[in-house]
Amino acid sequence: IGDDIMRAMFQYDREEFPSTIHQIACGYSSSYVVCDNKSLARGCNENGRLGIGSTHHHTYTWKPIMIDDLIKIQAGSLYACGMDKNRHLYSWGMRLYLGRHETNDCYIPIRVPVGKIYNFSIQLGGYHCVYLSYDGFLYGFGHNRVGQLGSSLCMTDGNHIIRVPIKLPFSRFEVHRFWAGWGNTAVVDNQNNLKVAGRNCTGQLGISPNNTPRNFKDVPCSPEFHTL
């Protein structure tokens, strides 16, 4: 980087990571590290997105996440999700995006009441989560104002969040790989077709904005998965 101050920001004490680092995840002003026997978080903690049991920000130190057996973490904007050794899904942070009907923000990881998920099959966008269940179907929850979950549900000004997981429009074992972006989702199916849904104001879906419908805010978007 060429700046002593900036270099110091990226240094860490090995005592903070006494075991092997298996994964690093970065969200909006927050970072997460998955180690052998614990997971750690650092950064902005608005809405409890660090999962450490409080909303205190931690700029200079790593803090343990309040669950020991996570093997995967994905980070969104105001929330995060993780998978434990038993393939169960957990979420924490902003109450609206947790896959549960919460009335308060969640400062620690709480299990989402769904079945087991496939290994590492969690993808978080800015405010939506997509995951592949052991039953072979793709599910999602969270923000859907621009149809990023491939559905026209909850695409109104007063209601644009899908609070609990819904099955996305794919048949069993049809989905091979998938990704979630800021306001869109991409899927590669078992026939190697690329399908996209969500925000398309600048053609990020790979199709012309003029060829996509518009939501209540006049934003070009596709609430149905479009095959490229």
CSV table of N, CA, C and O in Angstrom, one decimal, residues 5-101:
chain,number,residue,atom,x,y,z
A,5,ILE,N,0.8,3.8,8.0
A,5,ILE,CA,-0.5,3.7,8.8
A,5,ILE,C,-1.4,2.7,8.2
A,5,ILE,O,-2.0,1.9,9.0
A,6,MET,N,-1.6,2.7,6.9
A,6,MET,CA,-2.4,1.7,6.3
A,6,MET,C,-1.9,0.3,6.5
A,6,MET,O,-2.7,-0.6,6.7
A,7,ARG,N,-0.6,0.1,6.4
A,7,ARG,CA,-0.1,-1.2,6.6
A,7,ARG,C,-0.4,-1.7,8.0
A,7,ARG,O,-0.7,-2.9,8.2
A,8,ALA,N,-0.3,-0.8,9.0
A,8,ALA,CA,-0.6,-1.2,10.4
A,8,ALA,C,-2.0,-1.7,10.6
A,8,ALA,O,-2.3,-2.5,11.4
A,9,MET,N,-2.9,-1.1,9.8
A,9,MET,CA,-4.3,-1.5,9.9
A,9,MET,C,-4.5,-2.9,9.5
A,9,MET,O,-5.5,-3.6,10.0
A,10,PHE,N,-3.7,-3.4,8.6
A,10,PHE,CA,-3.9,-4.8,8.1
A,10,PHE,C,-3.0,-5.8,8.8
A,10,PHE,O,-3.0,-7.0,8.5
A,11,GLN,N,-2.3,-5.4,9.8
A,11,GLN,CA,-1.5,-6.3,10.6
A,11,GLN,C,-2.4,-6.9,11.7
A,11,GLN,O,-3.3,-6.2,12.2
A,12,TYR,N,-2.1,-8.1,12.2
A,12,TYR,CA,-2.8,-8.7,13.2
A,12,TYR,C,-1.9,-9.5,14.1
A,12,TYR,O,-0.9,-10.0,13.7
A,13,ASP,N,-2.3,-9.7,15.3
A,13,ASP,CA,-1.6,-10.5,16.3
A,13,ASP,C,-2.0,-12.0,16.1
A,13,ASP,O,-3.1,-12.3,16.1
A,14,ARG,N,-1.0,-12.9,15.9
A,14,ARG,CA,-1.3,-14.3,15.7
A,14,ARG,C,-2.0,-14.9,16.9
A,14,ARG,O,-2.7,-15.9,16.8
A,15,GLU,N,-1.9,-14.3,18.1
A,15,GLU,CA,-2.6,-14.8,19.2
A,15,GLU,C,-4.1,-14.6,19.1
A,15,GLU,O,-4.8,-15.3,19.7
A,16,GLU,N,-4.5,-13.7,18.2
A,16,GLU,CA,-5.9,-13.6,18.0
A,16,GLU,C,-6.5,-14.7,17.1
A,16,GLU,O,-7.7,-15.0,17.2
A,17,PHE,N,-5.6,-15.4,16.4
A,17,PHE,CA,-6.0,-16.5,15.5
A,17,PHE,C,-5.1,-17.7,15.8
A,17,PHE,O,-4.2,-18.0,15.1
A,18,PRO,N,-5.4,-18.4,17.0
A,18,PRO,CA,-4.5,-19.4,17.4
A,18,PRO,C,-4.7,-20.7,16.6
A,18,PRO,O,-3.9,-21.6,16.8
A,19,SER,N,-5.6,-20.8,15.7
A,19,SER,CA,-5.8,-22.0,14.9
A,19,SER,C,-5.9,-21.6,13.4
A,19,SER,O,-5.8,-20.4,13.1
A,20,THR,N,-6.0,-22.5,12.6
A,20,THR,CA,-6.0,-22.3,11.1
A,20,THR,C,-7.2,-21.4,10.7
A,20,THR,O,-8.4,-21.7,11.2
A,21,ILE,N,-7.0,-20.5,9.8
A,21,ILE,CA,-8.1,-19.7,9.3
A,21,ILE,C,-8.6,-20.4,8.0
A,21,ILE,O,-7.9,-20.7,7.1
A,22,HIS,N,-9.9,-20.7,8.1
A,22,HIS,CA,-10.5,-21.5,7.0
A,22,HIS,C,-11.3,-20.6,6.0
A,22,HIS,O,-11.4,-21.0,4.8
A,23,GLN,N,-11.7,-19.5,6.5
A,23,GLN,CA,-12.5,-18.6,5.6
A,23,GLN,C,-12.5,-17.2,6.1
A,23,GLN,O,-12.5,-17.0,7.3
A,24,ILE,N,-12.6,-16.2,5.2
A,24,ILE,CA,-12.7,-14.8,5.5
A,24,ILE,C,-13.9,-14.3,4.7
A,24,ILE,O,-14.1,-14.6,3.5
A,25,ALA,N,-14.8,-13.6,5.4
A,25,ALA,CA,-16.0,-12.9,4.7
A,25,ALA,C,-16.0,-11.5,5.0
A,25,ALA,O,-15.6,-11.1,6.1
A,26,CYS,N,-16.4,-10.7,4.1
A,26,CYS,CA,-16.5,-9.2,4.3
A,26,CYS,C,-17.8,-8.7,3.9
A,26,CYS,O,-18.4,-9.0,2.8
A,27,GLY,N,-18.4,-7.9,4.8
A,27,GLY,CA,-19.7,-7.3,4.5
A,27,GLY,C,-19.6,-5.8,4.4
A,27,GLY,O,-18.5,-5.3,4.1
A,28,TYR,N,-20.6,-5.1,4.7
A,28,TYR,CA,-20.6,-3.6,4.6
A,28,TYR,C,-19.9,-3.1,5.9
A,28,TYR,O,-20.6,-3.1,7.0
A,29,SER,N,-18.7,-2.7,5.9
A,29,SER,CA,-17.9,-2.2,7.0
A,29,SER,C,-17.7,-3.2,8.1
A,29,SER,O,-17.6,-2.9,9.3
A,30,SER,N,-17.7,-4.5,7.8
A,30,SER,CA,-17.6,-5.6,8.8
A,30,SER,C,-16.8,-6.7,8.1
A,30,SER,O,-16.9,-7.0,6.9
A,31,SER,N,-16.0,-7.4,9.0
A,31,SER,CA,-15.2,-8.6,8.5
A,31,SER,C,-15.4,-9.8,9.4
A,31,SER,O,-15.6,-9.6,10.6
A,32,TYR,N,-15.3,-11.0,8.9
A,32,TYR,CA,-15.5,-12.2,9.7
A,32,TYR,C,-14.4,-13.2,9.3
A,32,TYR,O,-14.0,-13.3,8.1
A,33,VAL,N,-14.0,-14.0,10.3
A,33,VAL,CA,-12.9,-15.0,10.1
A,33,VAL,C,-13.4,-16.3,10.7
A,33,VAL,O,-13.8,-16.3,11.9
A,34,VAL,N,-13.4,-17.4,10.0
A,34,VAL,CA,-13.8,-18.7,10.5
A,34,VAL,C,-12.5,-19.5,10.7
A,34,VAL,O,-11.7,-19.7,9.8
A,35,CYS,N,-12.3,-19.9,12.0
A,35,CYS,CA,-11.1,-20.7,12.4
A,35,CYS,C,-11.6,-22.1,12.8
A,35,CYS,O,-12.7,-22.5,12.6
A,36,ASP,N,-10.6,-22.9,13.3
A,36,ASP,CA,-10.9,-24.3,13.6
A,36,ASP,C,-12.0,-24.4,14.7
A,36,ASP,O,-12.9,-25.2,14.6
A,37,ASN,N,-11.9,-23.6,15.8
A,37,ASN,CA,-12.8,-23.8,16.9
A,37,ASN,C,-13.6,-22.6,17.3
A,37,ASN,O,-14.3,-22.6,18.3
A,38,LYS,N,-13.5,-21.5,16.5
A,38,LYS,CA,-14.3,-20.3,16.8
A,38,LYS,C,-14.3,-19.4,15.5
A,38,LYS,O,-13.5,-19.6,14.6
A,39,SER,N,-15.2,-18.5,15.5
A,39,SER,CA,-15.3,-17.5,14.5
A,39,SER,C,-15.2,-16.1,15.1
A,39,SER,O,-15.6,-15.9,16.2
A,40,LEU,N,-14.5,-15.2,14.4
A,40,LEU,CA,-14.3,-13.9,14.9
A,40,LEU,C,-14.9,-12.8,14.0
A,40,LEU,O,-15.0,-13.0,12.8
A,41,ALA,N,-15.2,-11.6,14.5
A,41,ALA,CA,-15.8,-10.6,13.7
A,41,ALA,C,-15.1,-9.2,14.2
A,41,ALA,O,-14.7,-9.1,15.3
A,42,ARG,N,-15.2,-8.3,13.3
A,42,ARG,CA,-14.6,-7.0,13.6
A,42,ARG,C,-15.2,-5.9,12.7
A,42,ARG,O,-15.6,-6.2,11.5
A,43,GLY,N,-15.3,-4.7,13.1
A,43,GLY,CA,-15.8,-3.6,12.3
A,43,GLY,C,-17.0,-2.9,12.8
A,43,GLY,O,-17.3,-2.9,14.0
A,44,CYS,N,-17.8,-2.4,11.9
A,44,CYS,CA,-19.1,-1.8,12.3
A,44,CYS,C,-20.1,-2.8,12.8
A,44,CYS,O,-20.2,-3.9,12.2
A,45,ASN,N,-20.8,-2.5,13.8
A,45,ASN,CA,-21.7,-3.4,14.5
A,45,ASN,C,-23.1,-2.9,14.6
A,45,ASN,O,-23.9,-3.3,15.5
A,46,GLU,N,-23.5,-2.0,13.7
A,46,GLU,CA,-24.9,-1.5,13.7
A,46,GLU,C,-25.8,-2.7,13.5
A,46,GLU,O,-25.5,-3.6,12.6
A,47,ASN,N,-26.9,-2.7,14.2
A,47,ASN,CA,-27.9,-3.8,14.1
A,47,ASN,C,-27.4,-5.1,14.7
A,47,ASN,O,-28.0,-6.1,14.5
A,48,GLY,N,-26.2,-5.1,15.3
A,48,GLY,CA,-25.6,-6.4,15.8
A,48,GLY,C,-25.1,-7.3,14.7
A,48,GLY,O,-25.0,-8.5,14.9
A,49,ARG,N,-24.7,-6.8,13.6
A,49,ARG,CA,-24.3,-7.6,12.4
A,49,ARG,C,-23.0,-8.4,12.7
A,49,ARG,O,-22.8,-9.3,11.9
A,50,LEU,N,-22.3,-8.1,13.8
A,50,LEU,CA,-21.1,-8.9,14.0
A,50,LEU,C,-21.4,-10.2,14.8
A,50,LEU,O,-20.6,-11.1,14.8
A,51,GLY,N,-22.6,-10.3,15.4
A,51,GLY,CA,-23.0,-11.5,16.1
A,51,GLY,C,-22.2,-11.7,17.4
A,51,GLY,O,-22.1,-12.9,17.8
A,52,ILE,N,-21.8,-10.7,18.1
A,52,ILE,CA,-21.0,-10.8,19.3
A,52,ILE,C,-21.8,-10.5,20.5
A,52,ILE,O,-21.2,-10.4,21.6
A,53,GLY,N,-23.1,-10.3,20.4
A,53,GLY,CA,-23.9,-10.1,21.6
A,53,GLY,C,-24.1,-8.7,22.0
A,53,GLY,O,-24.7,-8.4,23.1
A,54,SER,N,-23.7,-7.7,21.2
A,54,SER,CA,-23.9,-6.3,21.5
A,54,SER,C,-23.9,-5.6,20.1
A,54,SER,O,-23.8,-6.2,19.1
A,55,THR,N,-24.1,-4.2,20.3
A,55,THR,CA,-24.0,-3.4,19.1
A,55,THR,C,-22.8,-2.5,19.1
A,55,THR,O,-22.7,-1.5,18.4
A,56,HIS,N,-21.8,-2.8,20.0
A,56,HIS,CA,-20.6,-2.0,20.0
A,56,HIS,C,-19.7,-2.2,18.8
A,56,HIS,O,-19.5,-3.4,18.4
A,57,HIS,N,-19.2,-1.1,18.2
A,57,HIS,CA,-18.3,-1.3,17.1
A,57,HIS,C,-16.9,-1.7,17.6
A,57,HIS,O,-16.5,-1.4,18.8
A,58,HIS,N,-16.2,-2.5,16.8
A,58,HIS,CA,-14.9,-3.0,17.2
A,58,HIS,C,-13.9,-2.7,16.1
A,58,HIS,O,-13.8,-3.4,15.1
A,59,THR,N,-13.2,-1.6,16.2
A,59,THR,CA,-12.3,-1.1,15.1
A,59,THR,C,-11.0,-1.7,15.2
A,59,THR,O,-10.3,-1.9,14.2
A,60,TYR,N,-10.5,-2.0,16.4
A,60,TYR,CA,-9.1,-2.4,16.6
A,60,TYR,C,-8.9,-3.8,17.1
A,60,TYR,O,-7.8,-4.3,17.2
A,61,THR,N,-10.0,-4.5,17.5
A,61,THR,CA,-9.8,-5.8,18.0
A,61,THR,C,-10.9,-6.8,17.4
A,61,THR,O,-12.0,-6.3,17.0
A,62,TRP,N,-10.5,-8.0,17.3
A,62,TRP,CA,-11.4,-9.1,16.8
A,62,TRP,C,-12.2,-9.6,18.0
A,62,TRP,O,-11.6,-9.8,19.1
A,63,LYS,N,-13.5,-9.9,17.9
A,63,LYS,CA,-14.3,-10.4,18.9
A,63,LYS,C,-14.9,-11.7,18.5
A,63,LYS,O,-15.3,-11.9,17.3
A,64,PRO,N,-15.1,-12.7,19.4
A,64,PRO,CA,-15.6,-14.0,19.1
A,64,PRO,C,-17.1,-13.9,18.8
A,64,PRO,O,-17.9,-13.2,19.6
A,65,ILE,N,-17.6,-14.5,17.7
A,65,ILE,CA,-19.0,-14.6,17.4
A,65,ILE,C,-19.6,-15.6,18.4
A,65,ILE,O,-19.0,-16.6,18.8
A,66,MET,N,-20.8,-15.3,18.8
A,66,MET,CA,-21.4,-16.1,19.9
A,66,MET,C,-22.0,-17.4,19.5
A,66,MET,O,-23.1,-17.8,19.8
A,67,ILE,N,-21.2,-18.2,18.8
A,67,ILE,CA,-21.5,-19.6,18.4
A,67,ILE,C,-20.1,-20.2,18.0
A,67,ILE,O,-19.3,-19.6,17.4
A,68,ASP,N,-19.9,-21.4,18.4
A,68,ASP,CA,-18.6,-22.0,18.3
A,68,ASP,C,-18.3,-22.8,17.0
A,68,ASP,O,-17.2,-23.0,16.6
A,69,ASP,N,-19.4,-23.4,16.4
A,69,ASP,CA,-19.2,-24.4,15.4
A,69,ASP,C,-19.6,-24.0,14.0
A,69,ASP,O,-20.0,-24.8,13.2
A,70,LEU,N,-19.4,-22.7,13.7
A,70,LEU,CA,-19.7,-22.3,12.3
A,70,LEU,C,-18.6,-22.7,11.4
A,70,LEU,O,-17.4,-22.6,11.8
A,71,ILE,N,-18.9,-23.2,10.2
A,71,ILE,CA,-17.9,-23.5,9.3
A,71,ILE,C,-18.0,-22.7,8.0
A,71,ILE,O,-17.1,-22.8,7.1
A,72,LYS,N,-19.0,-21.8,7.9
A,72,LYS,CA,-19.1,-21.0,6.8
A,72,LYS,C,-19.9,-19.7,7.2
A,72,LYS,O,-20.8,-19.7,8.0
A,73,ILE,N,-19.4,-18.5,6.7
A,73,ILE,CA,-20.1,-17.3,7.0
A,73,ILE,C,-20.2,-16.5,5.7
A,73,ILE,O,-19.3,-16.5,4.9
A,74,GLN,N,-21.4,-15.9,5.5
A,74,GLN,CA,-21.5,-14.9,4.4
A,74,GLN,C,-22.1,-13.7,5.0
A,74,GLN,O,-22.9,-13.7,5.9
A,75,ALA,N,-21.6,-12.5,4.4
A,75,ALA,CA,-22.0,-11.2,5.0
A,75,ALA,C,-22.7,-10.4,4.0
A,75,ALA,O,-22.4,-10.3,2.9
A,76,GLY,N,-23.8,-9.8,4.5
A,76,GLY,CA,-24.6,-8.8,3.7
A,76,GLY,C,-24.3,-7.4,4.2
A,76,GLY,O,-23.2,-7.1,4.7
A,77,SER,N,-25.2,-6.5,4.1
A,77,SER,CA,-25.0,-5.1,4.5
A,77,SER,C,-25.2,-4.9,6.0
A,77,SER,O,-24.4,-4.5,6.7
A,78,LEU,N,-26.4,-5.3,6.4
A,78,LEU,CA,-26.8,-5.1,7.9
A,78,LEU,C,-27.0,-6.4,8.6
A,78,LEU,O,-27.5,-6.4,9.7
A,79,TYR,N,-26.6,-7.5,8.0
A,79,TYR,CA,-26.8,-8.8,8.6
A,79,TYR,C,-25.8,-9.8,8.1
A,79,TYR,O,-25.0,-9.4,7.2
A,80,ALA,N,-25.8,-10.9,8.6
A,80,ALA,CA,-24.9,-12.0,8.2
A,80,ALA,C,-25.5,-13.3,8.4
A,80,ALA,O,-26.5,-13.5,9.2
A,81,CYS,N,-25.1,-14.4,7.7
A,81,CYS,CA,-25.6,-15.7,7.9
A,81,CYS,C,-24.4,-16.7,8.0
A,81,CYS,O,-23.3,-16.4,7.5
A,82,GLY,N,-24.6,-17.8,8.6
A,82,GLY,CA,-23.6,-18.8,8.7
A,82,GLY,C,-24.2,-20.2,8.7
A,82,GLY,O,-25.4,-20.4,8.9
A,83,MET,N,-23.3,-21.2,8.5
A,83,MET,CA,-23.7,-22.6,8.5
A,83,MET,C,-22.8,-23.3,9.5
A,83,MET,O,-21.6,-23.1,9.6
A,84,ASP,N,-23.4,-24.2,10.4
A,84,ASP,CA,-22.7,-24.9,11.4
A,84,ASP,C,-22.3,-26.3,10.9
A,84,ASP,O,-22.6,-26.6,9.7
A,85,LYS,N,-21.6,-27.0,11.7
A,85,LYS,CA,-21.1,-28.3,11.3
A,85,LYS,C,-22.2,-29.3,11.0
A,85,LYS,O,-22.0,-30.3,10.3
A,86,ASN,N,-23.4,-29.1,11.5
A,86,ASN,CA,-24.5,-29.9,11.2
A,86,ASN,C,-25.4,-29.5,10.0
A,86,ASN,O,-26.4,-30.0,9.7
A,87,ARG,N,-24.8,-28.5,9.3
A,87,ARG,CA,-25.4,-28.0,8.0
A,87,ARG,C,-26.7,-27.2,8.3
A,87,ARG,O,-27.7,-27.2,7.5
A,88,HIS,N,-26.8,-26.6,9.5
A,88,HIS,CA,-27.9,-25.7,9.8
A,88,HIS,C,-27.6,-24.3,9.5
A,88,HIS,O,-26.5,-23.8,9.6
A,89,LEU,N,-28.6,-23.5,9.2
A,89,LEU,CA,-28.5,-22.1,8.8
A,89,LEU,C,-28.8,-21.2,10.0
A,89,LEU,O,-29.7,-21.4,10.7
A,90,TYR,N,-27.9,-20.2,10.1
A,90,TYR,CA,-28.0,-19.2,11.2
A,90,TYR,C,-28.0,-17.8,10.6
A,90,TYR,O,-27.4,-17.6,9.5
A,91,SER,N,-28.6,-16.9,11.3
A,91,SER,CA,-28.6,-15.5,10.8
A,91,SER,C,-28.5,-14.6,12.0
A,91,SER,O,-29.0,-14.9,13.1
A,92,TRP,N,-28.0,-13.3,11.8
A,92,TRP,CA,-28.0,-12.3,12.9
A,92,TRP,C,-27.9,-10.9,12.2
A,92,TRP,O,-27.5,-10.8,11.1
A,93,GLY,N,-28.3,-9.9,13.0
A,93,GLY,CA,-28.2,-8.6,12.5
A,93,GLY,C,-29.6,-7.9,12.4
A,93,GLY,O,-30.5,-8.2,13.3
A,94,MET,N,-29.8,-7.2,11.3
A,94,MET,CA,-31.0,-6.4,11.1
A,94,MET,C,-32.2,-7.4,11.1
A,94,MET,O,-32.2,-8.3,10.3
A,95,ARG,N,-33.2,-7.1,11.8
A,95,ARG,CA,-34.4,-8.0,12.0
A,95,ARG,C,-35.1,-8.3,10.8
A,95,ARG,O,-35.8,-9.4,10.6
A,96,LEU,N,-35.1,-7.5,9.8
A,96,LEU,CA,-35.9,-7.6,8.6
A,96,LEU,C,-35.4,-8.7,7.6
A,96,LEU,O,-36.1,-9.2,6.7
A,97,TYR,N,-34.1,-9.0,7.8
A,97,TYR,CA,-33.4,-9.9,6.7
A,97,TYR,C,-32.9,-11.2,7.3
A,97,TYR,O,-32.0,-11.7,6.8
A,98,LEU,N,-33.6,-11.7,8.3
A,98,LEU,CA,-33.0,-12.9,9.0
A,98,LEU,C,-33.7,-14.2,8.7
A,98,LEU,O,-33.3,-15.2,9.2
A,99,GLY,N,-34.7,-14.2,7.8
A,99,GLY,CA,-35.4,-15.4,7.5
A,99,GLY,C,-36.4,-15.9,8.6
A,99,GLY,O,-36.9,-17.0,8.6
A,100,ARG,N,-36.7,-15.0,9.5
A,100,ARG,CA,-37.6,-15.2,10.6
A,100,ARG,C,-38.4,-14.0,10.9
A,100,ARG,O,-38.0,-12.9,10.6
A,101,HIS,N,-39.5,-14.1,11.6
A,101,HIS,CA,-40.3,-13.0,12.0
A,101,HIS,C,-39.8,-12.4,13.3
A,101,HIS,O,-40.3,-12.8,14.4
